[in-house]
CSV table of C-alpha atoms in Angstrom, one decimal:
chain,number,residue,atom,x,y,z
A,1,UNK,CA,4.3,89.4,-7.1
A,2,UNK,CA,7.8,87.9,-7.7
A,3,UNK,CA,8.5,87.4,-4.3
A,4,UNK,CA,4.8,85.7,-3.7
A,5,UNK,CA,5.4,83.3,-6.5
A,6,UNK,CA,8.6,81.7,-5.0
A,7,UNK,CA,7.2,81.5,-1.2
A,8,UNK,CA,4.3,79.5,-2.9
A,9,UNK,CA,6.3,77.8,-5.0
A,10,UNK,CA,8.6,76.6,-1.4
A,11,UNK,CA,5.4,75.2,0.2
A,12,UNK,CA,4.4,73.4,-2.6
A,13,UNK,CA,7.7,71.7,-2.4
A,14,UNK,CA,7.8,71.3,1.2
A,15,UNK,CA,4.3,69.7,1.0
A,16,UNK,CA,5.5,67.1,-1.7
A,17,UNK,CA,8.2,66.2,0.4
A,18,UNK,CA,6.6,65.9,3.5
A,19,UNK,CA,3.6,63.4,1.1
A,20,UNK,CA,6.7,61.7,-0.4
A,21,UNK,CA,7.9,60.9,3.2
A,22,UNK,CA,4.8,60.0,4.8
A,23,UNK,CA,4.1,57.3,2.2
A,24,UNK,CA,7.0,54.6,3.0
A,25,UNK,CA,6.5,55.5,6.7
A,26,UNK,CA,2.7,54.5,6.6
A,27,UNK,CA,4.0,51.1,4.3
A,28,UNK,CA,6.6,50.1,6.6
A,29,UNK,CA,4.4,50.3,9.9
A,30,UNK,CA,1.5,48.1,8.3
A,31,UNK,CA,1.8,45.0,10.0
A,32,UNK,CA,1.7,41.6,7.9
A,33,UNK,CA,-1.0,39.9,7.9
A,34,UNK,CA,-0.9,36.7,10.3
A,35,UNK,CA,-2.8,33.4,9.9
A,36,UNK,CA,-4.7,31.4,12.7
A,37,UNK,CA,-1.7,29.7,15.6
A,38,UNK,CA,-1.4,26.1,14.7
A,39,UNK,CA,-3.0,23.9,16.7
A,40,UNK,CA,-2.7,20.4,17.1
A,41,UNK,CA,0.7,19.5,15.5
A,42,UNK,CA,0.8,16.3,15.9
A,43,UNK,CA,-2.4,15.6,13.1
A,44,UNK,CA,-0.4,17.8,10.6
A,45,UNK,CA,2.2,16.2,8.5
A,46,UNK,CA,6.0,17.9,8.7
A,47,UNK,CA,6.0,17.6,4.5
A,48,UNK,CA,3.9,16.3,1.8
A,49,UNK,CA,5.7,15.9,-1.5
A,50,UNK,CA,3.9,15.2,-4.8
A,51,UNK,CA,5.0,13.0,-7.4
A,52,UNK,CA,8.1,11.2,-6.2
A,53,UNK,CA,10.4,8.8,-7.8
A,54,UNK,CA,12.7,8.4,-5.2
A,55,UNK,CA,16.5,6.5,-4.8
A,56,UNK,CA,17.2,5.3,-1.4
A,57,UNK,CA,20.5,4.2,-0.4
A,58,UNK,CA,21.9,1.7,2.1
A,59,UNK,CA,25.1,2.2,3.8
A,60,UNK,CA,26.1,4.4,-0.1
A,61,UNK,CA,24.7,1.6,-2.1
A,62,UNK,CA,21.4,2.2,-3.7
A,63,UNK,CA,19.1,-0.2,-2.7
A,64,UNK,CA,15.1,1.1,-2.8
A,65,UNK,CA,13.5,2.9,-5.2
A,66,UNK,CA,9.8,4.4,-4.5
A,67,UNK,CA,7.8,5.5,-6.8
A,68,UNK,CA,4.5,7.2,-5.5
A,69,UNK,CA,1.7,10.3,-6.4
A,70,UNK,CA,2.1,11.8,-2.9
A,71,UNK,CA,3.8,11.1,0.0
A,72,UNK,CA,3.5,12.2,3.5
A,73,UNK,CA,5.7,12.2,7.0
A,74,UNK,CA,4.3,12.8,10.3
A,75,UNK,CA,7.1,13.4,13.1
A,76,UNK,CA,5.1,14.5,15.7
A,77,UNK,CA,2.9,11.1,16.0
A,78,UNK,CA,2.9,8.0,17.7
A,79,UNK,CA,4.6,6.1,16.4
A,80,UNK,CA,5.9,8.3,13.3
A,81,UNK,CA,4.7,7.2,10.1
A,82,UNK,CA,4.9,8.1,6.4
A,83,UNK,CA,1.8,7.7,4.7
A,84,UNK,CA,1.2,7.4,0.9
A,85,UNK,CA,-2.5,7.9,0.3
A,86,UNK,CA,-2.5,7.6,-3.4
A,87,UNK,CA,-0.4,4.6,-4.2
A,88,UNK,CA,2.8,3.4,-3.8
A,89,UNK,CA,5.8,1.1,-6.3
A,90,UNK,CA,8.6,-0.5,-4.9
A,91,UNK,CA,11.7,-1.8,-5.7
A,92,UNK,CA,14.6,-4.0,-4.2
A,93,UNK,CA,18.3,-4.2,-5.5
A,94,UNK,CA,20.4,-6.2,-5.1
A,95,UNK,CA,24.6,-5.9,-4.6
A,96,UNK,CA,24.9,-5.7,-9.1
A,97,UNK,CA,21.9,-3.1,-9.3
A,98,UNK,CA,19.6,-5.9,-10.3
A,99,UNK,CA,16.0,-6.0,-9.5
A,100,UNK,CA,15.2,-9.2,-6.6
A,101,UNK,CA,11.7,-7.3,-4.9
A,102,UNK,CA,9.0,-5.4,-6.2
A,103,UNK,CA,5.9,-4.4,-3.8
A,104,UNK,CA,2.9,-2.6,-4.7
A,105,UNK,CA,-0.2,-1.1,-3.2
A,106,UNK,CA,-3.0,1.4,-4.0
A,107,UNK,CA,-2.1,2.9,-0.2
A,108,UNK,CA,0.2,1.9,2.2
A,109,UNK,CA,1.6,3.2,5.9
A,110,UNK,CA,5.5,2.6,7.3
A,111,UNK,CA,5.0,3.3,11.2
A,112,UNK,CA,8.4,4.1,12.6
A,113,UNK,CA,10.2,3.4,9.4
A,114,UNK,CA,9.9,-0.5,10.2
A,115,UNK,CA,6.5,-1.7,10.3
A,116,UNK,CA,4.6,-1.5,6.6
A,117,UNK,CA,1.1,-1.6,6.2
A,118,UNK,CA,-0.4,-2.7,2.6
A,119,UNK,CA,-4.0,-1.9,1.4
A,120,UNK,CA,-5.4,-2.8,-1.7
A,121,UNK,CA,-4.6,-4.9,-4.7
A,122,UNK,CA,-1.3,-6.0,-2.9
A,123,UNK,CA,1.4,-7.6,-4.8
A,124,UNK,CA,4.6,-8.7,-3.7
A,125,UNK,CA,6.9,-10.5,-6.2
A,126,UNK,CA,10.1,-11.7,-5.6
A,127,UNK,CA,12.4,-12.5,-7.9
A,128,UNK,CA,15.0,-14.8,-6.3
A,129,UNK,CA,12.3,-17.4,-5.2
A,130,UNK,CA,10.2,-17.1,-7.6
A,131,UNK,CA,7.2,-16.1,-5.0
A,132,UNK,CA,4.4,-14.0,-6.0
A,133,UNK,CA,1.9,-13.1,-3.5
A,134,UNK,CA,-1.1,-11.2,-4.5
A,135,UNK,CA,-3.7,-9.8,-1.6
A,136,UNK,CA,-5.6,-7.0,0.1
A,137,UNK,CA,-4.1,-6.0,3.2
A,138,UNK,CA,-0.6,-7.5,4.1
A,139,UNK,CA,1.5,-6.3,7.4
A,140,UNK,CA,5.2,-6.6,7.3
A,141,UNK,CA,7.5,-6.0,10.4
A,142,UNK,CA,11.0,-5.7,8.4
A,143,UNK,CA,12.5,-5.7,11.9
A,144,UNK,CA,11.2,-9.5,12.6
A,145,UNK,CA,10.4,-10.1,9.1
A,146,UNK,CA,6.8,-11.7,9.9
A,147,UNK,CA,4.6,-11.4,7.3
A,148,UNK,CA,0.4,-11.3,8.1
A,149,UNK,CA,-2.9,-11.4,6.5
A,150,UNK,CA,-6.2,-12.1,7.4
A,151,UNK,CA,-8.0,-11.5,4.0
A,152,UNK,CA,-8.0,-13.2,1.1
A,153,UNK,CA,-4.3,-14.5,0.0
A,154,UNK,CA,-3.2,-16.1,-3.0
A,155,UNK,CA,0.8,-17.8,-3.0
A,156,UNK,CA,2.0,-18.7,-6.5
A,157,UNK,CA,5.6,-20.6,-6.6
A,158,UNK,CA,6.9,-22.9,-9.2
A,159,UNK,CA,6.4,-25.9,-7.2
A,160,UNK,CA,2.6,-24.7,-5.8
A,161,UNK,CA,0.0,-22.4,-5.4
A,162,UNK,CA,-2.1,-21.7,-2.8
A,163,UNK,CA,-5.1,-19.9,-1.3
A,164,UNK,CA,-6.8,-18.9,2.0
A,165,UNK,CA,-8.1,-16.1,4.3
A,166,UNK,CA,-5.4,-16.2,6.8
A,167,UNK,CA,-1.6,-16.1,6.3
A,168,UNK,CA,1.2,-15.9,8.1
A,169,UNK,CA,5.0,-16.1,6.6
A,170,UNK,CA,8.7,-15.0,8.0
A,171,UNK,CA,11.4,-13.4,6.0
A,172,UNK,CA,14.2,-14.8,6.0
A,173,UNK,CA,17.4,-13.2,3.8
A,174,UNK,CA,15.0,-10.8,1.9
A,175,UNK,CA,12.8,-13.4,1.1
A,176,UNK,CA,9.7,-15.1,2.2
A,177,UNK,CA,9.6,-18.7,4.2
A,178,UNK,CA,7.8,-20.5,6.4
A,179,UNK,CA,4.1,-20.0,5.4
A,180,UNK,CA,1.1,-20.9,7.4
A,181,UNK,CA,-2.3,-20.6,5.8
A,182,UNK,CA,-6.0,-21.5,6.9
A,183,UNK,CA,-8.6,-22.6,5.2
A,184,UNK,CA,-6.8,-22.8,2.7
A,185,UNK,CA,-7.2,-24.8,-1.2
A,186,UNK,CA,-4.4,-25.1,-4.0
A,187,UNK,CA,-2.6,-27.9,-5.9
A,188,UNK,CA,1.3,-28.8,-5.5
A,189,UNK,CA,2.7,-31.9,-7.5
A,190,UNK,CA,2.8,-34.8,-6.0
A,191,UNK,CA,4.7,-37.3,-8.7
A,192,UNK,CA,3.6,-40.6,-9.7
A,193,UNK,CA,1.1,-42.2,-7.0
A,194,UNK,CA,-1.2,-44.0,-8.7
A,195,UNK,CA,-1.0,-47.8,-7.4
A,196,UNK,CA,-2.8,-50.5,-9.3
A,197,UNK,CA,-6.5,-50.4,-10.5
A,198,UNK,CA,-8.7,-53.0,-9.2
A,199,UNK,CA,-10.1,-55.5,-11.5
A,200,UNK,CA,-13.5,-55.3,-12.5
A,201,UNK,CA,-14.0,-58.9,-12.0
A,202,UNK,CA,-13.8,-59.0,-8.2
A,203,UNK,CA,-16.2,-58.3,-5.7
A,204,UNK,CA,-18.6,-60.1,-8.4
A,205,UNK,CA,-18.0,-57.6,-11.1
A,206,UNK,CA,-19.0,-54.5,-9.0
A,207,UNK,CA,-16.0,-52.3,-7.6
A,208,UNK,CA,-15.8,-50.9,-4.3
A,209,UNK,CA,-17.2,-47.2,-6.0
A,210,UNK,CA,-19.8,-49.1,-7.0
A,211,UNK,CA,-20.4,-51.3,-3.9
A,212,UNK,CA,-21.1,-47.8,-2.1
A,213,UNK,CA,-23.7,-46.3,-4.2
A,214,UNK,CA,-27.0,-45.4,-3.3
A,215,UNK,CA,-30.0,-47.7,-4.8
A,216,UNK,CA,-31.8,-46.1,-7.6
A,217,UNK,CA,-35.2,-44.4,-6.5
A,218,UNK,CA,-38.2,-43.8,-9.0
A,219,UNK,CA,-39.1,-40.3,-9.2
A,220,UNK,CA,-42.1,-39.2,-7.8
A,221,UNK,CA,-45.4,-39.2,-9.7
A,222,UNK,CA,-47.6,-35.8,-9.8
A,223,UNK,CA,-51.5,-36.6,-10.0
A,224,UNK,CA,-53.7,-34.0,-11.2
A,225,UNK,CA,-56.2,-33.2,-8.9
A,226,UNK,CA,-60.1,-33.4,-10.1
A,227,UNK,CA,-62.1,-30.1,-9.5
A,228,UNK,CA,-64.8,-30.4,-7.4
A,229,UNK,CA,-68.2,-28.8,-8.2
């Protein structure tokens, strides 16, 4: 009975040894599970970061800061391009850490780190010449420093403001020059040209203004008609 006891007593042992075994063994030699191959790399972006407020620095001086909801670089496409969908705040420095350039958009594109596009209540404002430039789509090739538009566009300086659907500037030192607009309207100062008034009493009394006007007419007389039977 004894002897019975401890031989069933071994196999029970063995058994919950060999169970104890088996159970990391059958673990370890379940593969992973694997997603779907990647296809088409060139439509996915390399990394998309959320909520940035970035310092960008220029030869170790800090020069740009960004400030945008999401941001997004594709390597793979071309050209390459960074994309903020949702927004994007800009800032210039200048060599004492002062603001001299701000840039904003509700979404804008840089294609090979050169070439911006702007899109969307687009406002560029700089400081130094007192330029502010407000419109809805704006390229700007930082490489040849053209400037473009061919929407609305609205130029405010201290000296003039004006407005048309097709502009075309040049950067020159950081800042915009050279503008070119079509069909375009504004004001700019333009001092004291008022010459001499003309004197009533020539031309008979009548001035020139007057001299051109159109002959009064009497205005024309409705009848009413009589109803016939």
């Amino acid at each position: 009975m004894y002897k019975a006891f401890i031989t069933l007593l071994h196999k029970w042992h063995v058994a919950a040894l060999l169970t104890m075994l088996a159970v990391p063994l059958s673990c370890t030699n379940d593969a992973p599970p694997m997603g779907n191959t990647v296809t088409g790399r060139d439509s996915l972006p390399v990394m998309t970061t959320y909520g940035v407020s970035k310092l960008i620095t220029d030869s170790g001086v800090v020069r740009y800061k960004i400030i945008t909801e999401e941001w997004r670089i594709y390597d793979k496409t071309t050209p390459p391009r960074w994309e903020f969908p949702k927004g994007l705040f800009l800032e210039r420095y200048d060599n004492k850490f002062k603001v001299d350039l701000r840039f904003a958009a509700d979404s804008a594109w840089l294609y090979n780190q050169n070439v911006w596009k702007l899109r969307g209540n687009v406002v560029i404002d700089d400081k130094t010449s007192q330029s502010h430039l407000r419109t809805q789509e704006l390229y700007w090739n930082m490489q040849t420093g053209e400037m473009a538009s061919n929407v609305h566009t609205i130029l405010k300086q201290p000296q003039q403001e004006i407005e048309g659907t097709w502009f075309r500037a040049t950067m020159q030192n950081g800042h915009p020059t050279q503008y070119h607009i079509r069909q375009s309207r504004g004001f700019m100062p333009m001092g004291d040209v008022a010459g001499p008034q003309p004197n009533a009493s020539d031309n008979g009394g009548q001035t020139q203004a007057d001299s051109t006007q159109q002959p009064k007419r009497d205005a024309p007389v409705s009848h009413p008609k009589t109803r016939r039977e």
